mmCIF file of N, CA and C in Angstrom:
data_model
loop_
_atom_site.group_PDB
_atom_site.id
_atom_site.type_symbol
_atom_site.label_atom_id
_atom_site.label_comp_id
_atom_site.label_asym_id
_atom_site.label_seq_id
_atom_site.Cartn_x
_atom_site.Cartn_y
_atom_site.Cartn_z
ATOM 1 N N UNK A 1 110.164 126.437 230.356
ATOM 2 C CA UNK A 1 109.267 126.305 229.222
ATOM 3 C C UNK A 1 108.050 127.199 229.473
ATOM 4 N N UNK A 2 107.772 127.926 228.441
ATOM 5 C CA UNK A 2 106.447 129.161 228.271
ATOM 6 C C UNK A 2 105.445 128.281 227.619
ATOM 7 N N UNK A 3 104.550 128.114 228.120
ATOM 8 C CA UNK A 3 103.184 127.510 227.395
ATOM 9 C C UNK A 3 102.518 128.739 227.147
ATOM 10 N N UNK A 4 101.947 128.497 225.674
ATOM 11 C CA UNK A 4 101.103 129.539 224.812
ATOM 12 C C UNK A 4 99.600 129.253 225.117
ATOM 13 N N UNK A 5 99.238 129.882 225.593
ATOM 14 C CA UNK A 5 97.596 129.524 226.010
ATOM 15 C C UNK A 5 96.636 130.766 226.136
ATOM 16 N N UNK A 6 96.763 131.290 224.733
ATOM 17 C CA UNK A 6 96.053 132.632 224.496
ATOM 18 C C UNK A 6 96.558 132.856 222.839
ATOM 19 N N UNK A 7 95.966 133.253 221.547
ATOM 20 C CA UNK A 7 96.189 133.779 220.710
ATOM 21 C C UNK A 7 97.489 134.628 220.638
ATOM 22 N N UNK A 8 98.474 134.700 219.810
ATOM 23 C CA UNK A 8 99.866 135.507 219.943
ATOM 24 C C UNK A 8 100.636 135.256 218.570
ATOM 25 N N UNK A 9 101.267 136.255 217.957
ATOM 26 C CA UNK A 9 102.510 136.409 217.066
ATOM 27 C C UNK A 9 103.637 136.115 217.410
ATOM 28 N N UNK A 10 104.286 135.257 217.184
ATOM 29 C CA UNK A 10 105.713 134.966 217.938
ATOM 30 C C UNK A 10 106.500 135.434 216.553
ATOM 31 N N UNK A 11 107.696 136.736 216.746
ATOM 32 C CA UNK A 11 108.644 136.775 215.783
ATOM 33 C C UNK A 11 109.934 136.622 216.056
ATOM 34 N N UNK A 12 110.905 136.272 214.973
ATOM 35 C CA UNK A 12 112.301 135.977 215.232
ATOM 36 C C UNK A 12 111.971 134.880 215.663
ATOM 37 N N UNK A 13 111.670 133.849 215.375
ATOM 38 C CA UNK A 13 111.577 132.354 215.824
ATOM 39 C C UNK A 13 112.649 131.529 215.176
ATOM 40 N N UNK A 14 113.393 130.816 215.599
ATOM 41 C CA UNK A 14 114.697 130.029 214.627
ATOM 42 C C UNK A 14 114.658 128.821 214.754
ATOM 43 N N UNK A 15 113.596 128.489 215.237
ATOM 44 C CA UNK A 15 113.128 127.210 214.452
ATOM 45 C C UNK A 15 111.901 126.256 215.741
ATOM 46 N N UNK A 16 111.081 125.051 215.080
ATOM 47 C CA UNK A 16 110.297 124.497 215.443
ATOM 48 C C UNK A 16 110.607 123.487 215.894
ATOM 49 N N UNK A 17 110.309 122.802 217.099
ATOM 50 C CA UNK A 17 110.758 121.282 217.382
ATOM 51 C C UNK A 17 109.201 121.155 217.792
ATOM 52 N N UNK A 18 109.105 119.888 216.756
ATOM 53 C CA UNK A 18 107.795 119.687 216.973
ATOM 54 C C UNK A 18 107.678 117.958 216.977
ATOM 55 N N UNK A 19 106.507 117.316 217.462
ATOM 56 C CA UNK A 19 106.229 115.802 217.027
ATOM 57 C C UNK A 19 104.964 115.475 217.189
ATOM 58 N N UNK A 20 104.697 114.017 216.751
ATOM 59 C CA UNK A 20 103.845 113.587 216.362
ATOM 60 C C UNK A 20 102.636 114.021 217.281
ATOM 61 N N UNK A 21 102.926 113.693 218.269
ATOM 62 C CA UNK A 21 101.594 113.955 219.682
ATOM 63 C C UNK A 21 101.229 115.663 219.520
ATOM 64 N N UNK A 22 101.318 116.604 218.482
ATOM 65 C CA UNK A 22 100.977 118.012 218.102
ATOM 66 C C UNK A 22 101.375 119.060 219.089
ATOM 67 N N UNK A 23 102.513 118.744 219.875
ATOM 68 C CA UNK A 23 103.086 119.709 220.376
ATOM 69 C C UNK A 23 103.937 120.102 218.988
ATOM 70 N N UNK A 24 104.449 121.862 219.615
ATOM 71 C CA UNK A 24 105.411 122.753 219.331
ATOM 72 C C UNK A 24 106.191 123.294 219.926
ATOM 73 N N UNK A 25 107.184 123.530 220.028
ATOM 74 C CA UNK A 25 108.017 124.248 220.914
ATOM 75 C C UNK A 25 108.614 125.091 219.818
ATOM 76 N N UNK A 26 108.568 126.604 220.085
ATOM 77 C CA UNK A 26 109.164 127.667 219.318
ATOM 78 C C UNK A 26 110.667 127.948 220.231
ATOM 79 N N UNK A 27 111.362 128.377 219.038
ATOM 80 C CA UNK A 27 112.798 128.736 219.479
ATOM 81 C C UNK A 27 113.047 130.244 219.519
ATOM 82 N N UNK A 28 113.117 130.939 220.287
ATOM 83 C CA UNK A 28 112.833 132.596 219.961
ATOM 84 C C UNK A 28 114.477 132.971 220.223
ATOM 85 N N UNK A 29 114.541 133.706 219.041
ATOM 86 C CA UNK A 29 115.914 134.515 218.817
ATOM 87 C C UNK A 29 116.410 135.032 220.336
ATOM 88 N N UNK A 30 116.991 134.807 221.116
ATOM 89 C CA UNK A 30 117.719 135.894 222.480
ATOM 90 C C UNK A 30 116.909 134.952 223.712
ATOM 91 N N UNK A 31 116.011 134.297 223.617
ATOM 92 C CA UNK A 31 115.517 133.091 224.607
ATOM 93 C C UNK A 31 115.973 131.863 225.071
ATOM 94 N N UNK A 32 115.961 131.657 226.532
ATOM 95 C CA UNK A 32 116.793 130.476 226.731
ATOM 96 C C UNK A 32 116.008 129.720 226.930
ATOM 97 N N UNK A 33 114.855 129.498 227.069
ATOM 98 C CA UNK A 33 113.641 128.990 226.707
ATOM 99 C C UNK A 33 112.901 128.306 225.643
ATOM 100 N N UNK A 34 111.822 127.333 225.219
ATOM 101 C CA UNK A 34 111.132 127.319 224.654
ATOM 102 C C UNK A 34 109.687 127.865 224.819
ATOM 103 N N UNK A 35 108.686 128.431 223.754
ATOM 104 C CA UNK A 35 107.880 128.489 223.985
ATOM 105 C C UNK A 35 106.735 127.423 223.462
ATOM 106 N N UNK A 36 106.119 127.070 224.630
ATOM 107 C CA UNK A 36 105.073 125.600 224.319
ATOM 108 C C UNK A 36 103.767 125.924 223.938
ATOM 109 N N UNK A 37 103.344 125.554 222.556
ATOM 110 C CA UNK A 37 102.177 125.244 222.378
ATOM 111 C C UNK A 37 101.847 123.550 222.533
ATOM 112 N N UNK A 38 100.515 123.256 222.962
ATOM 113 C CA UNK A 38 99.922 121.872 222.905
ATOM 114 C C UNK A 38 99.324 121.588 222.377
ATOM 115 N N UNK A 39 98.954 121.382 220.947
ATOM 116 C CA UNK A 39 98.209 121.156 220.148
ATOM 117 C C UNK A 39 97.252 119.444 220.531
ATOM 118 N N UNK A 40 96.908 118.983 219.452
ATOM 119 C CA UNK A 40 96.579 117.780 219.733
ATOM 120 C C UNK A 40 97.138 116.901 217.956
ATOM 121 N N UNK A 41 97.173 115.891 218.163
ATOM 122 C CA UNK A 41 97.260 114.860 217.023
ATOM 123 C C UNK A 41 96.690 115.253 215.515
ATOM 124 N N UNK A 42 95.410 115.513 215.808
ATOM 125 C CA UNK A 42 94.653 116.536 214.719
ATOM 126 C C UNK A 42 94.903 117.522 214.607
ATOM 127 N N UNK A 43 95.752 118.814 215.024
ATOM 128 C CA UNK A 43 95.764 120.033 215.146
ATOM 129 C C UNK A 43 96.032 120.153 213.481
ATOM 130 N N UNK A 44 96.158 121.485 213.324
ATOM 131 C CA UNK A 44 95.818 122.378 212.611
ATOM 132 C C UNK A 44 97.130 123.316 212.343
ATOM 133 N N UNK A 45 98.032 123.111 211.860
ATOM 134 C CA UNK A 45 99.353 123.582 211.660
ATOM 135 C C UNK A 45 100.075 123.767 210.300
ATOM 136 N N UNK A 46 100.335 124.382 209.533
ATOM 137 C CA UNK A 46 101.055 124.678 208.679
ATOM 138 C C UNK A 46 102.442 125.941 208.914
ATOM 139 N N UNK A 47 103.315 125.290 208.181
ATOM 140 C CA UNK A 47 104.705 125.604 208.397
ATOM 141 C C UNK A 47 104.872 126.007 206.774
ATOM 142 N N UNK A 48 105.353 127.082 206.570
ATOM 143 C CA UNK A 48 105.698 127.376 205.271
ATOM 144 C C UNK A 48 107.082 127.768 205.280
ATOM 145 N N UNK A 49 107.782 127.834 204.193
ATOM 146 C CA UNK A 49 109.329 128.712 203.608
ATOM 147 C C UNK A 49 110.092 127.523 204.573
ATOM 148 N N UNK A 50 110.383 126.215 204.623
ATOM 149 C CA UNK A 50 110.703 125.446 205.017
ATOM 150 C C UNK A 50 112.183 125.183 204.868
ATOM 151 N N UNK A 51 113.522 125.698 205.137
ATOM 152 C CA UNK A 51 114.722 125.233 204.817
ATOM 153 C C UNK A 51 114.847 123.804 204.527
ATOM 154 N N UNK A 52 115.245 122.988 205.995
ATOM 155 C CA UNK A 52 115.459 121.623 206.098
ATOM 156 C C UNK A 52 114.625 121.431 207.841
ATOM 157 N N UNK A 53 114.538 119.496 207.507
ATOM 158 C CA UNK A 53 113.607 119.333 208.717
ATOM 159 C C UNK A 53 115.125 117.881 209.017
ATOM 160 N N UNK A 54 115.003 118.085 210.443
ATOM 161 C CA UNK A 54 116.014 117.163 210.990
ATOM 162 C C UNK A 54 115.278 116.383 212.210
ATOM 163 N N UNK A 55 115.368 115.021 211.921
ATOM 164 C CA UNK A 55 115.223 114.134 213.195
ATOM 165 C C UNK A 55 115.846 114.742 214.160
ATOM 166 N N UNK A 56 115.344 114.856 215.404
ATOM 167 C CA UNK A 56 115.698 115.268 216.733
ATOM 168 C C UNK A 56 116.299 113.823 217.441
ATOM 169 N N UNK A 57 114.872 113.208 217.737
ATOM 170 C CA UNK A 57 115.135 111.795 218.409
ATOM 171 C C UNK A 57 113.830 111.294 218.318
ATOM 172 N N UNK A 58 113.478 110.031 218.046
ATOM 173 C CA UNK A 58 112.021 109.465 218.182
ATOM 174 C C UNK A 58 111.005 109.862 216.832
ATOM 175 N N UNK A 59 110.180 110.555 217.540
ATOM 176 C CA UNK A 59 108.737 111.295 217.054
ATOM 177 C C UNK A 59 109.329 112.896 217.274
ATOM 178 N N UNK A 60 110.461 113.389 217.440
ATOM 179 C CA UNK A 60 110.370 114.999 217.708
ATOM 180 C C UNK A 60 111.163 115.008 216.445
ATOM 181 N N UNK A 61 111.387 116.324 215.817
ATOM 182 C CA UNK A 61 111.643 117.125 214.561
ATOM 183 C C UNK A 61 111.886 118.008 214.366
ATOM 184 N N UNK A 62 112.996 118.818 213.999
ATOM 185 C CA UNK A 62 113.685 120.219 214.132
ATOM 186 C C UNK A 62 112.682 121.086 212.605
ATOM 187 N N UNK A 63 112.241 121.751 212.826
ATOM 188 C CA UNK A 63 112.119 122.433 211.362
ATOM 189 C C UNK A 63 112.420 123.547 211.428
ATOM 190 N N UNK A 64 113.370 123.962 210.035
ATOM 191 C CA UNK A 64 114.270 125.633 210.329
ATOM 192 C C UNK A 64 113.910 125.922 208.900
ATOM 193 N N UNK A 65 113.766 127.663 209.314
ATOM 194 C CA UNK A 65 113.408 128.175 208.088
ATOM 195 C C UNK A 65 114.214 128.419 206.925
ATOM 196 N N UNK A 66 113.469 128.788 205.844
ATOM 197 C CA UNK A 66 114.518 129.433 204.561
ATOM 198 C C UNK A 66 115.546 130.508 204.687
ATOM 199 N N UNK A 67 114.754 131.586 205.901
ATOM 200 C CA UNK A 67 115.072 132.746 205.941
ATOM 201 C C UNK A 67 115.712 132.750 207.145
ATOM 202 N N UNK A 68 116.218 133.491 207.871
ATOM 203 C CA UNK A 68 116.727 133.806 208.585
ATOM 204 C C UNK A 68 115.818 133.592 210.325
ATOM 205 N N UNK A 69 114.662 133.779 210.008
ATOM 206 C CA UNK A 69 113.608 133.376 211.062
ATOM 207 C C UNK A 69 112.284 133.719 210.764
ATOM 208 N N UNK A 70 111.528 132.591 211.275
ATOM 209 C CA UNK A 70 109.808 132.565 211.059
ATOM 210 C C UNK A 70 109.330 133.354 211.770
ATOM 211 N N UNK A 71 108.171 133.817 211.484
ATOM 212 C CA UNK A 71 107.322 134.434 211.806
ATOM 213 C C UNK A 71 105.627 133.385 212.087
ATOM 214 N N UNK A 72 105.704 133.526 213.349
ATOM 215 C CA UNK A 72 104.333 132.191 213.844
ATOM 216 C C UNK A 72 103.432 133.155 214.386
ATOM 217 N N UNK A 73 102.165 132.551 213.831
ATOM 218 C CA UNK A 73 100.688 132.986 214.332
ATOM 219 C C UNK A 73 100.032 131.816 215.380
ATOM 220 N N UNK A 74 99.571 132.169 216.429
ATOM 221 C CA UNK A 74 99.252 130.851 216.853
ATOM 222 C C UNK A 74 97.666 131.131 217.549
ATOM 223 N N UNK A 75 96.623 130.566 217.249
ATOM 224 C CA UNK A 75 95.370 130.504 217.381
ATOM 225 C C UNK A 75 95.053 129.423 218.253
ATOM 226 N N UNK A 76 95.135 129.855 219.560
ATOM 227 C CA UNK A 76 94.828 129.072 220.888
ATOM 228 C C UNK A 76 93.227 128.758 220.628
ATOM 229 N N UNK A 77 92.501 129.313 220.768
ATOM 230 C CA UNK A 77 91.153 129.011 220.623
ATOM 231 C C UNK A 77 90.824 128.087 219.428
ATOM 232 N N UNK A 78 91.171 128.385 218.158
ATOM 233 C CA UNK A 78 90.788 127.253 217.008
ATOM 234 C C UNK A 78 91.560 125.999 216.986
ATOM 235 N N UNK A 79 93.059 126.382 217.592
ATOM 236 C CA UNK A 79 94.194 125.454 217.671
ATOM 237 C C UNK A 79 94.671 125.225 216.145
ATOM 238 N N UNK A 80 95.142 126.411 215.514
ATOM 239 C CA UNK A 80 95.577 126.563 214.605
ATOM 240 C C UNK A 80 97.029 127.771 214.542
ATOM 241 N N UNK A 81 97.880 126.641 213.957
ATOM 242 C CA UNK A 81 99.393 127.405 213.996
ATOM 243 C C UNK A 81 100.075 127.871 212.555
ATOM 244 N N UNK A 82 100.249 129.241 212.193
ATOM 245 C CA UNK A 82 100.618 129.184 210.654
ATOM 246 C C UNK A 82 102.005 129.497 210.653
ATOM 247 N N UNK A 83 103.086 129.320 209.989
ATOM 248 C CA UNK A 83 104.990 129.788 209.965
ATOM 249 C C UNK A 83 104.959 130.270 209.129
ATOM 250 N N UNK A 84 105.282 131.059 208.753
ATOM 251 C CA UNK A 84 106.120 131.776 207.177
ATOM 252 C C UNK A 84 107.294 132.429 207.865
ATOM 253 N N UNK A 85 108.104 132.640 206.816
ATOM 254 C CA UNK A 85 109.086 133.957 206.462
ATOM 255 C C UNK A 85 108.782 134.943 206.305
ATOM 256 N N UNK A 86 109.296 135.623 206.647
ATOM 257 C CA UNK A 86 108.750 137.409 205.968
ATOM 258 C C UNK A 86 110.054 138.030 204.950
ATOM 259 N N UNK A 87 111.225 137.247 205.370
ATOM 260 C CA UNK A 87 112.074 137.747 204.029
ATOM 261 C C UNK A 87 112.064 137.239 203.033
#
């Protein structure tokens, strides 16, 4: 697991597993990995172009895009995360 702990563009992302406690874990196209952001409870996150969202287990949550893969902004310092599509 990659923890995000600096401002960064993550592209080709195929999807979000995220839960209640404001973590994220990004899924990056060709990675066997996740990459970890830690948000907090309050964070600051919007997910756009939303396909379908699937119970994982518990409090965690799959969210996959419309398109083929998201495109994430992630703002370590404000603790603000934005998703879109670009197709």
């Amino acid at each position: 697991m990659n923890h995000i702990t600096q401002t960064t563009q993550l592209e080709r992302v195929e999807h979000v597993l995220g839960s209640g406690s404001g973590i994220l874990d990004f899924a990056i196209d060709g990675e066997s990995a996740y990459r970890t952001w830690e948000g907090d409870e309050d964070a600051d996150w919007d997910i756009e172009d939303v396909d379908w969202v699937e119970n994982a287990d518990e409090d965690r949550f799959l969210i996959y895009p419309e398109a083929e893969y998201f495109t994430c902004e992630i703002d370590a310092d404000r603790g603000v995360v934005r998703c879109w599509c670009d197709e």
